Amino acid sequence: ELLRIVAMLMIIGHHIYRHGKFDFPTNIITVNKLWTQFLLLGGNLGNDIFILISGYFLVKSSGVKWHKLLNLWIRAFFWAVSIYGLFVFFAMESPSIKTLLRVMRPITRPINWFIAPYFVMYLIHPYLNILLRSFTRGKYRKFLASVFIYWSVIPVLTKSDFQANALINFICLYSLAGYVRLWADDFGSKKYIIFGVLFALVNFFLVILVDIATMKNEYFVIYTEYFLGMLMPFTVLSSFCIFIGFKHINISSRAINLAASVTLGVYLTHENEFVRENFLWQDIFHVASFCDSPYLIPYTLAAIVIVYIVCTLLELLRSKIFSTLSRGKLS
């Protein structure tokens, strides 16, 4: 549960880079530029961690819990429609039937890319489990070797996604965590967190190498994020080691459990398309104006924490209201 919180904080940091509209020159490397690129690392690293956690706990499941699937849809629907309604009410968006119909379809026409493949993965996971649990240990290893060669190694060597998509990425990571649960539950230790950090730093070093190449030729700027994809080797190794390390940490905290239970709501609120594009990172936090400021690092760290806390409180409030309504106690 603590790892869910850590992963969401990393994802928020990534979104500062993604939507902050920083404008760093390509012919020089500054501390602030490197810091924003360090934040960039957290996006797919955090996404991988979320899927690994899901795979670990779901691989022994025998069926879809429809109330959980419905709850996922309700949360996505509520925040999509509510946020759009607020933006229209305060005249920050023009009312549009077409837009309303789109936001009312949070899964089939997602305004948060993560939700749709996660929804489908959960929908099919009982059948995926039948396949995974039918493997012997040896066959499972060959299966994992195959999928990561196809969708991790080959893309690095060929600059092709090899017909991959978000759902395939999720299934690969789900299967990796499933192997741990089924065949290697005692594998690793807390020290693996250090290995995970080191692999992340290797990825960061590759980003710096791209920066250096870009100083010579701006063509290489398109490769800034090349090694940071969900199934890129060092991203997978980093997320896997961090996951293994946290699996061996024993913490009992109601506050952590409560906060972790609403991390999806944190994502649905701050990464909503109407919130993220201009409103949050530009109109409220003005992060781009700190490009050359010595306060960029503490400012972005504070922004990450503030966004996380506010979105957590909003989702806790929504959860409380829905819970009260479901019990019929709201007059």
Short mmCIF file of C-alpha atoms in Angstrom, two decimals, residues 114-280:
data_model
loop_
_atom_site.label_atom_id
_atom_site.label_comp_id
_atom_site.label_asym_id
_atom_site.label_seq_id
_atom_site.Cartn_x
_atom_site.Cartn_y
_atom_site.Cartn_z
CA PHE A 114 -4.57 4.21 -18.12
CA ILE A 115 -8.18 3.38 -17.26
CA ALA A 116 -9.28 1.58 -20.44
CA PRO A 117 -6.49 -1.06 -20.64
CA TYR A 118 -6.66 -1.57 -16.86
CA PHE A 119 -10.42 -2.11 -17.08
CA VAL A 120 -10.00 -4.67 -19.88
CA MET A 121 -7.12 -6.39 -18.10
CA TYR A 122 -9.25 -6.80 -14.99
CA LEU A 123 -12.15 -8.04 -17.11
CA ILE A 124 -10.09 -10.82 -18.71
CA HIS A 125 -7.75 -11.61 -15.80
CA PRO A 126 -9.57 -14.83 -14.71
CA TYR A 127 -8.92 -16.33 -18.14
CA LEU A 128 -5.37 -15.06 -18.15
CA ASN A 129 -4.94 -16.72 -14.75
CA ILE A 130 -6.08 -20.08 -16.16
CA LEU A 131 -3.30 -19.82 -18.74
CA LEU A 132 -0.63 -18.71 -16.28
CA ARG A 133 -1.51 -21.29 -13.62
CA SER A 134 -1.42 -24.06 -16.22
CA PHE A 135 2.30 -23.47 -16.82
CA THR A 136 5.00 -25.48 -15.17
CA ARG A 137 7.76 -23.36 -13.69
CA GLY A 138 9.94 -23.98 -16.72
CA LYS A 139 7.22 -23.15 -19.25
CA TYR A 140 6.31 -20.01 -17.31
CA ARG A 141 9.92 -18.83 -17.54
CA LYS A 142 9.98 -19.51 -21.29
CA PHE A 143 6.71 -17.60 -21.66
CA LEU A 144 8.13 -14.57 -19.80
CA ALA A 145 11.35 -14.74 -21.80
CA SER A 146 9.33 -14.78 -25.03
CA VAL A 147 7.04 -11.85 -24.24
CA PHE A 148 9.87 -9.65 -23.00
CA ILE A 149 12.01 -10.47 -26.02
CA TYR A 150 9.07 -9.59 -28.29
CA TRP A 151 7.97 -6.39 -26.56
CA SER A 152 11.04 -5.19 -24.67
CA VAL A 153 14.20 -6.27 -26.47
CA ILE A 154 13.00 -6.16 -30.09
CA PRO A 155 11.53 -2.63 -29.74
CA VAL A 156 14.87 -1.36 -28.39
CA LEU A 157 16.78 -2.90 -31.29
CA THR A 158 14.33 -2.04 -34.08
CA LYS A 159 12.60 1.17 -32.85
CA SER A 160 9.31 -0.64 -33.51
CA ASP A 161 6.56 -1.42 -31.01
CA PHE A 162 6.23 -4.89 -32.61
CA GLN A 163 2.40 -4.61 -32.60
CA ALA A 164 2.34 -3.86 -28.88
CA ASN A 165 -0.20 -1.64 -27.18
CA ALA A 166 -1.04 -0.60 -23.63
CA LEU A 167 -3.05 -3.76 -22.95
CA ILE A 168 -0.21 -6.03 -24.07
CA ASN A 169 2.17 -4.06 -21.85
CA PHE A 170 -0.17 -4.55 -18.91
CA ILE A 171 -0.50 -8.28 -19.56
CA CYS A 172 3.30 -8.71 -19.72
CA LEU A 173 3.79 -6.97 -16.38
CA TYR A 174 0.81 -8.81 -14.86
CA SER A 175 2.39 -12.11 -15.91
CA LEU A 176 5.74 -11.14 -14.42
CA ALA A 177 4.17 -10.39 -11.03
CA GLY A 178 2.08 -13.54 -11.33
CA TYR A 179 5.27 -15.60 -11.64
CA VAL A 180 6.55 -14.11 -8.39
CA ARG A 181 3.33 -14.98 -6.57
CA LEU A 182 3.04 -18.50 -7.97
CA TRP A 183 6.66 -19.64 -8.13
CA ALA A 184 8.99 -17.24 -6.32
CA ASP A 185 7.11 -15.60 -3.47
CA ASP A 186 10.20 -15.65 -1.23
CA PHE A 187 12.44 -14.14 -3.88
CA GLY A 188 14.45 -11.02 -3.07
CA SER A 189 14.74 -8.77 -0.04
CA LYS A 190 14.42 -5.14 0.99
CA LYS A 191 17.83 -4.52 -0.58
CA TYR A 192 16.25 -4.91 -4.02
CA ILE A 193 14.95 -1.35 -3.65
CA ILE A 194 18.57 -0.24 -4.03
CA PHE A 195 18.88 -2.25 -7.25
CA GLY A 196 15.66 -0.65 -8.49
CA VAL A 197 17.03 2.84 -7.83
CA LEU A 198 20.28 1.94 -9.62
CA PHE A 199 18.42 0.71 -12.71
CA ALA A 200 16.39 3.94 -12.68
CA LEU A 201 19.64 5.91 -12.56
CA VAL A 202 20.89 3.96 -15.58
CA ASN A 203 17.78 5.11 -17.42
CA PHE A 204 18.48 8.67 -16.28
CA PHE A 205 22.06 8.38 -17.56
CA LEU A 206 20.70 7.32 -20.96
CA VAL A 207 18.52 10.45 -20.99
CA ILE A 208 21.62 12.55 -20.25
CA LEU A 209 23.45 10.87 -23.14
CA VAL A 210 20.56 11.87 -25.41
CA ASP A 211 20.85 15.44 -24.09
CA ILE A 212 24.55 15.48 -24.96
CA ALA A 213 23.82 14.14 -28.47
CA THR A 214 21.05 16.75 -28.87
CA MET A 215 23.55 19.53 -28.12
CA LYS A 216 25.38 18.44 -31.29
CA ASN A 217 22.27 17.74 -33.38
CA GLU A 218 18.69 18.65 -32.43
CA TYR A 219 17.43 15.58 -34.28
CA PHE A 220 18.21 13.44 -31.23
CA VAL A 221 15.71 15.31 -29.03
CA ILE A 222 13.03 12.88 -30.21
CA TYR A 223 14.86 10.14 -28.29
CA THR A 224 14.65 11.88 -24.89
CA GLU A 225 11.95 9.48 -23.72
CA TYR A 226 12.96 6.54 -25.90
CA PHE A 227 14.36 4.35 -23.12
CA LEU A 228 11.61 5.20 -20.61
CA GLY A 229 8.72 3.18 -22.09
CA MET A 230 6.70 0.81 -19.92
CA LEU A 231 8.46 -2.30 -21.22
CA MET A 232 11.86 -0.81 -21.91
CA PRO A 233 14.44 -3.04 -20.19
CA PHE A 234 15.68 -0.71 -17.45
CA THR A 235 12.17 0.57 -16.68
CA VAL A 236 10.98 -3.01 -16.14
CA LEU A 237 14.06 -3.95 -14.12
CA SER A 238 13.73 -0.86 -11.94
CA SER A 239 10.00 -1.24 -11.26
CA PHE A 240 10.37 -4.99 -10.66
CA CYS A 241 13.20 -4.58 -8.15
CA ILE A 242 11.40 -1.80 -6.30
CA PHE A 243 8.27 -3.96 -6.20
CA ILE A 244 10.23 -6.96 -4.88
CA GLY A 245 11.91 -4.80 -2.26
CA PHE A 246 8.68 -3.30 -0.97
CA LYS A 247 7.11 -6.76 -0.88
CA HIS A 248 9.50 -7.61 1.93
CA ILE A 249 8.68 -4.53 4.01
CA ASN A 250 6.16 -5.09 6.80
CA ILE A 251 4.29 -1.95 7.81
CA SER A 252 0.95 -1.71 9.58
CA SER A 253 -0.72 1.69 9.20
CA ARG A 254 -4.40 2.52 8.80
CA ALA A 255 -3.48 5.96 7.44
CA ILE A 256 -1.31 4.43 4.69
CA ASN A 257 -4.02 1.90 3.82
CA LEU A 258 -6.65 4.63 3.64
CA ALA A 259 -4.53 6.90 1.46
CA ALA A 260 -3.52 4.01 -0.82
CA SER A 261 -7.15 2.98 -1.30
CA VAL A 262 -7.90 6.20 -3.20
CA THR A 263 -4.77 6.49 -5.37
CA LEU A 264 -6.82 5.78 -8.50
CA GLY A 265 -9.00 8.77 -7.62
CA VAL A 266 -5.87 10.91 -7.36
CA TYR A 267 -5.04 9.90 -10.92
CA LEU A 268 -8.57 10.47 -12.21
CA THR A 269 -8.73 13.99 -10.81
CA HIS A 270 -5.34 15.54 -11.48
CA GLU A 271 -4.85 13.84 -14.87
CA ASN A 272 -8.30 14.71 -16.20
CA GLU A 273 -7.88 16.29 -19.64
CA PHE A 274 -9.54 19.55 -18.60
CA VAL A 275 -7.44 19.83 -15.46
CA ARG A 276 -4.04 18.84 -16.78
CA GLU A 277 -3.70 20.76 -20.04
CA ASN A 278 -3.63 24.35 -18.79
CA PHE A 279 -5.54 24.65 -15.54
CA LEU A 280 -3.39 22.76 -13.03
#
